[in-house]
Short mmCIF file of C-alpha atoms in Angstrom, two decimals:
data_model
loop_
_atom_site.label_atom_id
_atom_site.label_comp_id
_atom_site.label_asym_id
_atom_site.label_seq_id
_atom_site.Cartn_x
_atom_site.Cartn_y
_atom_site.Cartn_z
CA MET A 1 102.85 -58.26 108.81
CA SER A 2 106.64 -57.16 109.70
CA ASN A 3 107.17 -53.62 110.31
CA GLU A 4 110.72 -54.16 108.77
CA ILE A 5 111.52 -51.07 106.28
CA GLU A 6 114.45 -51.17 103.65
CA ILE A 7 116.80 -48.68 104.14
CA GLY A 8 119.17 -50.18 101.14
CA ARG A 9 119.59 -53.50 99.49
CA GLY A 10 121.98 -54.84 101.99
CA LYS A 11 119.93 -53.38 105.70
CA ARG A 12 116.47 -53.61 106.76
CA GLY A 13 115.92 -52.00 109.81
CA ARG A 14 112.16 -52.23 112.21
CA ARG A 15 109.98 -49.31 112.03
CA ALA A 16 110.31 -48.00 115.71
CA TYR A 17 107.85 -45.17 117.39
CA SER A 18 108.62 -42.70 119.93
CA PHE A 19 106.27 -40.98 122.18
CA ASP A 20 105.16 -37.94 120.32
CA ASP A 21 104.56 -40.40 117.22
CA ILE A 22 101.11 -42.07 119.30
CA ALA A 23 97.93 -41.27 121.56
CA VAL A 24 95.76 -42.65 123.44
CA VAL A 25 92.03 -43.36 121.90
CA PRO A 26 89.11 -42.73 124.58
CA SER A 27 86.84 -45.67 125.07
CA ARG A 28 83.20 -45.80 125.51
CA ARG A 29 83.21 -45.45 129.24
CA THR A 30 84.61 -42.00 131.01
CA ARG A 31 85.61 -41.55 134.91
CA ASP A 32 86.12 -39.02 137.70
CA PRO A 33 89.16 -37.95 137.85
CA GLN A 34 89.25 -38.29 141.90
CA ASP A 35 88.09 -42.02 141.59
CA VAL A 36 91.57 -43.07 139.95
CA SER A 37 94.10 -44.56 141.40
CA VAL A 38 97.76 -43.45 140.26
CA GLY A 39 99.84 -45.58 143.32
CA TRP A 40 101.99 -48.52 142.35
CA GLN A 41 104.17 -50.71 144.64
CA ILE A 42 107.62 -52.16 144.16
CA ASP A 43 108.85 -55.04 146.45
CA ALA A 44 107.39 -54.07 150.03
CA TYR A 45 107.42 -50.77 149.45
CA HIS A 46 104.15 -48.74 148.02
CA PHE A 47 104.51 -45.27 146.50
CA GLU A 48 101.04 -42.58 146.08
CA LEU A 49 102.77 -41.49 142.39
CA PRO A 50 104.02 -43.37 139.60
CA VAL A 51 107.30 -41.09 139.84
CA VAL A 52 110.74 -42.14 140.38
CA ALA A 53 113.32 -38.99 140.44
CA ALA A 54 115.82 -39.56 138.19
CA PRO A 55 119.81 -39.83 139.76
CA MET A 56 121.37 -36.42 138.48
CA ASP A 57 122.85 -33.69 140.28
CA SER A 58 120.34 -31.34 138.76
CA VAL A 59 117.59 -32.85 140.02
CA MET A 60 118.35 -34.80 143.45
CA SER A 61 119.75 -33.63 146.41
CA PRO A 62 118.96 -35.23 149.73
CA ALA A 63 116.73 -32.43 150.32
CA THR A 64 114.81 -33.01 147.23
CA ALA A 65 114.55 -36.68 147.55
CA VAL A 66 112.79 -36.09 150.94
CA ALA A 67 110.91 -33.70 149.59
CA LEU A 68 109.63 -36.51 146.64
CA GLY A 69 109.22 -38.74 149.40
CA GLN A 70 106.91 -36.94 151.46
CA LEU A 71 104.60 -35.99 148.51
CA GLY A 72 104.53 -39.39 147.40
CA GLY A 73 107.29 -40.41 144.98
CA LEU A 74 110.45 -42.06 144.73
CA GLY A 75 113.82 -40.21 145.30
CA VAL A 76 116.91 -41.46 143.78
CA LEU A 77 120.22 -40.34 144.60
CA ASP A 78 123.42 -40.03 142.33
CA LEU A 79 125.99 -41.83 144.80
CA GLU A 80 128.48 -40.76 142.44
CA GLY A 81 127.35 -37.26 142.06
CA LEU A 82 128.43 -34.13 143.72
CA TRP A 83 126.63 -34.89 147.45
CA THR A 84 129.27 -37.99 147.52
CA ARG A 85 132.20 -35.86 146.48
CA TYR A 86 132.05 -32.50 148.55
CA GLU A 87 131.17 -31.84 151.92
CA ASP A 88 129.04 -29.00 150.55
CA PRO A 89 128.32 -28.95 146.69
CA THR A 90 126.80 -26.02 146.45
CA GLN A 91 129.20 -23.34 145.30
CA HIS A 92 129.97 -26.18 142.57
CA LEU A 93 125.83 -26.28 141.75
CA THR A 94 126.03 -22.77 141.75
CA GLU A 95 129.10 -22.66 139.10
CA ILE A 96 127.87 -25.00 136.83
CA ALA A 97 124.31 -22.89 136.30
CA ALA A 98 126.30 -19.73 135.59
CA LEU A 99 129.07 -21.53 133.17
CA ASP A 100 129.64 -20.26 129.46
CA PRO A 101 128.28 -22.96 127.13
CA ALA A 102 131.63 -23.55 125.59
CA ARG A 103 133.61 -24.12 128.48
CA ALA A 104 130.73 -26.27 130.36
CA THR A 105 131.63 -29.68 129.61
CA ALA A 106 135.35 -28.94 130.37
CA ARG A 107 134.46 -27.56 133.50
CA MET A 108 132.12 -30.30 134.71
CA GLN A 109 134.93 -32.69 133.99
CA GLU A 110 136.93 -30.88 136.40
CA ILE A 111 134.87 -30.26 139.11
CA TYR A 112 133.44 -34.41 138.71
CA SER A 113 136.83 -35.49 139.34
CA ALA A 114 137.30 -35.14 142.84
CA PRO A 115 136.79 -38.94 144.35
CA ILE A 116 133.78 -40.15 145.51
CA ARG A 117 134.14 -40.45 149.05
CA PRO A 118 131.93 -43.66 151.31
CA GLU A 119 131.39 -41.87 154.46
CA LEU A 120 129.77 -39.18 152.47
CA ILE A 121 127.80 -42.06 150.97
CA THR A 122 126.97 -43.20 154.30
CA ALA A 123 125.81 -39.49 154.95
CA ARG A 124 123.55 -38.65 152.63
CA LEU A 125 121.86 -42.13 152.78
CA GLN A 126 121.28 -41.72 156.59
CA GLU A 127 120.12 -38.23 155.80
CA ILE A 128 117.20 -39.35 153.71
CA ARG A 129 116.25 -41.93 156.11
CA ALA A 130 116.23 -39.89 158.94
CA ALA A 131 113.21 -37.97 157.12
CA GLY A 132 111.19 -41.33 157.20
CA VAL A 133 110.79 -41.64 153.54
CA THR A 134 111.96 -44.87 151.33
CA VAL A 135 115.70 -44.66 150.63
CA ALA A 136 117.14 -45.35 147.12
CA GLY A 137 120.53 -44.74 145.62
CA ALA A 138 122.26 -45.32 142.44
CA LEU A 139 125.17 -46.47 140.79
CA SER A 140 126.45 -47.16 137.56
CA PRO A 141 127.43 -50.53 136.77
CA GLN A 142 131.43 -49.89 136.79
CA ARG A 143 131.09 -48.45 140.07
CA THR A 144 128.71 -50.87 141.55
CA GLN A 145 131.30 -53.22 142.91
CA GLU A 146 133.49 -50.81 144.91
CA HIS A 147 130.87 -49.19 146.67
CA TRP A 148 127.94 -51.35 147.11
CA ARG A 149 128.82 -52.83 150.61
CA THR A 150 129.11 -48.79 151.73
CA VAL A 151 125.36 -48.42 150.16
CA VAL A 152 123.68 -51.35 152.12
CA ASP A 153 125.39 -50.75 155.22
CA ALA A 154 124.11 -47.13 155.34
CA GLY A 155 120.39 -48.63 155.04
CA VAL A 156 119.49 -48.19 151.56
CA ASP A 157 116.06 -49.83 150.83
CA LEU A 158 116.42 -49.71 147.27
CA PHE A 159 119.57 -49.86 144.96
CA VAL A 160 119.23 -48.60 141.46
CA ILE A 161 122.17 -49.76 139.19
CA ARG A 162 122.02 -47.32 135.97
CA GLY A 163 123.97 -46.90 133.51
CA THR A 164 123.18 -45.54 129.47
CA THR A 165 122.98 -49.21 128.81
CA VAL A 166 122.75 -52.02 131.69
CA SER A 167 123.84 -55.95 130.29
CA ALA A 168 123.31 -59.28 131.97
CA GLU A 169 126.35 -60.44 130.17
CA HIS A 170 128.71 -57.58 129.82
CA VAL A 171 131.99 -58.60 128.38
CA SER A 172 135.27 -57.62 129.35
CA GLY A 173 139.08 -58.47 128.53
CA ASN A 174 140.36 -56.42 131.49
CA ALA A 175 138.47 -56.92 134.46
CA GLU A 176 135.82 -59.00 135.74
CA PRO A 177 132.58 -57.65 134.94
CA LEU A 178 129.85 -57.36 137.71
CA ASN A 179 127.96 -60.43 137.75
CA LEU A 180 124.45 -59.31 138.31
CA LYS A 181 122.87 -62.40 138.63
CA ARG A 182 124.98 -63.32 141.83
CA PHE A 183 125.10 -59.97 142.80
CA ILE A 184 121.13 -59.39 143.21
CA TYR A 185 120.92 -62.71 144.38
CA GLU A 186 123.38 -61.78 147.36
CA LEU A 187 122.06 -59.01 148.16
CA ASP A 188 119.56 -58.33 150.62
CA VAL A 189 117.58 -55.33 148.93
CA PRO A 190 115.72 -54.56 146.00
CA VAL A 191 117.55 -53.88 142.79
CA ILE A 192 116.22 -51.90 139.92
CA VAL A 193 118.31 -52.16 136.72
CA GLY A 194 118.35 -50.51 133.40
CA GLY A 195 118.45 -49.03 130.80
CA ALA A 196 117.64 -51.66 128.48
CA SER A 197 115.56 -51.26 125.36
CA THR A 198 114.76 -54.04 123.44
CA TYR A 199 112.54 -57.48 124.41
CA THR A 200 116.04 -59.94 124.69
CA ALA A 201 117.99 -57.29 127.04
CA ALA A 202 115.08 -56.94 129.56
CA LEU A 203 114.39 -60.44 129.55
CA HIS A 204 117.83 -61.41 130.60
CA LEU A 205 117.66 -58.32 133.00
CA MET A 206 114.85 -60.23 134.52
CA ARG A 207 116.24 -63.03 135.27
CA THR A 208 118.80 -62.10 137.29
CA GLY A 209 116.52 -61.57 139.91
CA ALA A 210 115.80 -57.63 139.38
CA ALA A 211 112.75 -56.42 140.97
CA GLY A 212 112.37 -53.60 138.63
CA VAL A 213 113.91 -52.61 134.75
CA LEU A 214 114.87 -49.16 133.74
CA VAL A 215 113.51 -48.66 130.33
CA GLY A 216 115.47 -46.34 128.09
CA PHE A 217 118.60 -45.32 126.00
CA GLY A 218 120.26 -41.89 125.17
CA GLY A 219 116.40 -40.65 125.13
CA GLY A 220 116.76 -37.76 127.97
CA ALA A 221 116.44 -34.38 127.38
CA ALA A 222 120.16 -34.02 128.31
CA HIS A 223 121.38 -36.79 126.31
CA THR A 224 123.54 -36.39 123.43
CA THR A 225 124.04 -40.35 123.10
CA ARG A 226 122.22 -40.43 119.22
CA LEU A 227 124.60 -37.59 117.84
CA SER A 228 128.22 -39.13 119.45
CA LEU A 229 127.39 -42.85 119.33
CA GLY A 230 124.66 -43.21 116.61
CA ILE A 231 122.57 -45.08 119.31
CA HIS A 232 118.88 -44.15 120.14
CA ALA A 233 115.64 -46.39 121.06
CA PRO A 234 112.59 -44.73 120.39
CA MET A 235 110.71 -45.23 123.73
CA ALA A 236 107.05 -46.05 122.99
CA THR A 237 108.64 -49.08 121.17
CA ALA A 238 111.05 -49.90 123.68
CA VAL A 239 108.75 -49.53 126.82
CA ALA A 240 106.04 -52.17 124.89
CA ASP A 241 108.47 -54.30 123.89
CA VAL A 242 110.05 -54.45 127.56
CA ALA A 243 106.27 -55.24 129.00
CA ALA A 244 106.30 -57.83 126.58
CA ALA A 245 109.18 -59.38 127.81
CA ARG A 246 107.45 -58.40 131.47
CA ARG A 247 104.36 -60.78 130.54
CA ASP A 248 106.62 -63.62 129.19
CA TYR A 249 108.74 -63.61 132.19
CA LEU A 250 105.23 -63.52 134.06
CA ASP A 251 104.40 -66.79 132.65
CA GLU A 252 108.35 -68.44 132.80
CA SER A 253 108.82 -67.78 136.45
CA GLY A 254 105.78 -69.02 137.72
CA GLY A 255 104.21 -65.57 138.31
CA ARG A 256 107.11 -63.22 139.66
CA TYR A 257 106.10 -59.74 138.22
CA VAL A 258 109.05 -57.38 137.50
CA HIS A 259 108.24 -53.51 137.38
CA VAL A 260 108.91 -51.40 133.97
CA ILE A 261 109.87 -48.20 134.55
CA ALA A 262 110.62 -46.06 131.31
CA ASP A 263 113.44 -43.67 131.94
CA GLY A 264 114.03 -40.95 129.43
CA GLY A 265 111.76 -39.10 126.66
CA VAL A 266 109.19 -38.12 129.69
CA GLY A 267 109.52 -34.36 129.71
CA HIS A 268 105.87 -33.68 130.03
CA SER A 269 102.83 -35.00 131.21
CA GLY A 270 101.61 -36.43 128.39
CA ASP A 271 104.59 -38.40 127.56
CA LEU A 272 103.89 -39.81 131.20
CA VAL A 273 100.17 -40.70 130.19
CA LYS A 274 101.53 -43.13 127.16
CA ALA A 275 104.18 -44.41 128.71
CA VAL A 276 102.03 -45.81 131.08
CA ALA A 277 99.35 -46.71 127.97
CA CYS A 278 102.71 -48.82 126.52
CA GLY A 279 103.10 -50.84 129.52
CA ALA A 280 105.26 -48.82 132.45
CA ASP A 281 103.90 -49.09 135.60
CA ALA A 282 106.09 -45.95 136.82
CA VAL A 283 108.33 -43.59 135.06
CA MET A 284 111.81 -41.78 135.93
CA LEU A 285 111.67 -38.09 135.38
CA GLY A 286 114.78 -35.88 135.00
CA ALA A 287 114.03 -32.51 133.16
CA ALA A 288 110.52 -32.22 134.52
CA LEU A 289 111.37 -32.13 137.62
CA ALA A 290 114.51 -30.08 137.59
CA ARG A 291 112.07 -27.42 136.21
CA ALA A 292 111.15 -27.22 139.70
CA HIS A 293 112.13 -24.37 142.14
CA GLU A 294 113.89 -26.58 144.79
CA ALA A 295 116.01 -28.76 141.73
CA PRO A 296 119.99 -28.25 142.75
CA GLY A 297 120.52 -27.60 139.13
CA ARG A 298 119.03 -23.90 139.30
CA GLY A 299 117.23 -24.23 136.09
CA PHE A 300 119.77 -26.45 134.32
CA HIS A 301 119.86 -30.07 133.40
CA TRP A 302 122.59 -32.56 133.04
CA GLY A 303 123.46 -36.00 133.81
CA PRO A 304 126.57 -38.10 134.28
CA GLU A 305 127.22 -38.69 130.93
CA ALA A 306 127.62 -34.81 130.42
CA HIS A 307 131.01 -35.25 132.51
CA HIS A 308 132.20 -38.73 131.31
CA PRO A 309 135.88 -37.99 132.00
CA HIS A 310 136.83 -39.45 128.08
CA LEU A 311 133.48 -39.64 125.79
CA PRO A 312 130.78 -36.70 126.81
CA ARG A 313 127.56 -38.42 126.01
CA GLY A 314 125.57 -35.28 127.16
CA GLU A 315 125.42 -31.54 128.03
CA ARG A 316 124.12 -28.96 130.09
CA VAL A 317 120.93 -28.16 129.10
CA GLU A 318 118.51 -25.24 129.96
CA VAL A 319 115.17 -26.05 131.02
CA GLY A 320 113.82 -23.36 132.98
CA THR A 321 112.30 -23.24 136.28
CA ALA A 322 108.08 -23.82 136.15
CA GLY A 323 107.16 -24.13 139.35
CA THR A 324 107.49 -25.73 142.74
CA LEU A 325 107.82 -29.68 143.21
CA GLU A 326 104.05 -29.87 144.45
CA GLN A 327 103.13 -27.44 141.42
CA ILE A 328 104.68 -29.48 138.59
CA LEU A 329 103.57 -32.78 140.54
CA PHE A 330 100.04 -31.57 141.52
CA GLY A 331 99.48 -28.15 140.04
CA PRO A 332 97.93 -25.82 139.65
CA GLY A 333 99.09 -25.15 136.55
CA HIS A 334 99.16 -21.63 134.90
CA THR A 335 100.53 -23.02 131.24
CA ALA A 336 99.36 -25.41 128.74
CA ASP A 337 102.45 -27.19 127.93
CA GLY A 338 102.61 -29.92 130.35
CA THR A 339 104.90 -29.27 132.27
CA LEU A 340 102.59 -28.58 135.66
CA ASN A 341 100.29 -30.73 137.39
CA LEU A 342 101.66 -34.26 135.42
CA ILE A 343 99.62 -36.22 138.02
CA GLY A 344 96.70 -34.23 137.59
CA ALA A 345 96.91 -34.92 133.92
CA VAL A 346 97.21 -38.45 133.96
CA ARG A 347 94.43 -38.48 136.29
CA ARG A 348 92.43 -36.83 133.67
CA ALA A 349 93.46 -38.90 130.76
CA MET A 350 92.91 -42.51 132.69
CA ALA A 351 89.18 -40.88 133.72
CA THR A 352 88.60 -39.71 129.64
CA THR A 353 89.41 -43.31 128.77
CA GLY A 354 87.42 -44.93 131.77
CA TYR A 355 90.07 -46.73 133.66
CA SER A 356 90.45 -46.80 137.24
CA ASP A 357 94.30 -47.63 137.87
CA LEU A 358 97.67 -47.99 136.12
CA LYS A 359 97.32 -51.66 135.78
CA GLU A 360 94.09 -51.07 133.68
CA PHE A 361 95.52 -48.48 131.75
CA GLN A 362 97.54 -50.37 129.99
CA ARG A 363 95.32 -51.69 127.99
CA VAL A 364 93.84 -48.40 126.59
CA GLU A 365 94.08 -48.20 122.75
CA VAL A 366 97.27 -46.78 121.45
CA VAL A 367 97.17 -45.46 117.59
CA VAL A 368 100.11 -44.49 115.39
CA SER A 369 99.58 -40.40 115.17
CA PRO A 370 102.59 -38.65 114.42
CA TYR A 371 103.18 -35.01 114.75
CA GLN A 372 105.69 -32.17 115.21
CA PRO A 373 106.09 -31.15 119.01
CA ARG A 374 106.25 -27.28 120.13
#
């Protein structure tokens, strides 16, 4: 049965769902939360938590990447951010947090106009490696050609190529585009690429040899992509579509499993639960971790789209401070809004529905049950 809706006589559209539109349904079995496993593994790297920190300056510094790694997650450093443009970006982070909203975008464009320094890329990644946690850094597709060698030589474990959208077939009349398939084949480290939001786009990315695919387009708390470009992908449908591509690619490739990571729209613990229920192996968190006391954004959150030099598609938003990084992940929670004890909420949801690990929980029953979030 088609779920297309007639928009007008000359256009039809497929009905898509956000995480707010769906809910997980309990089954006949329950478990104790302490018997539930929330660990996952990508390539040779195992993580106790299905949490990947978004490569945003408001979320990740070398210190917070180390802290998250020690707690069982994966911190990804933005290798085009302030930490690779300035020897000590502390004063710039403080300034950004204090900016008047009317002036914020213009001033951030000025701050981020400083050049990226390859020696700082090396220094930041080595700082994370020295702490003994998994090292991950992110570049945009536009900067990957220029800086990938520096990143690999610095000893990165996981390479993230992250943009608002990333395709396996970028067409350019001005410069030779990044050939993802050739690039990933020649690289000696696992690569996570994204965002993708459709079955076809994800399947093509999987065929490049990517170890993981980020799912999302313009759905984060700091994005204004829908307002500025008119483009948006509701996350529940996007994750389910990309999970279907993973299933079909598993058959096509003779057993190669590509991990699906929900990136965007996961601001509270219930969103994390529903992302896994739709087929995600892990989630990339931005605003949820920007609320930590240790977060570099000091209660504010922004992504690289917010300071694009020509067409900003994001903004600096105030998310506040909810607790320490450990409290956000493990509690104890002192509010009922899903901002604290994210992992405890996932464990309880899995236990309530009777599932023992994340792979099993991807099979949980889901219903369309829209509501207006607070």
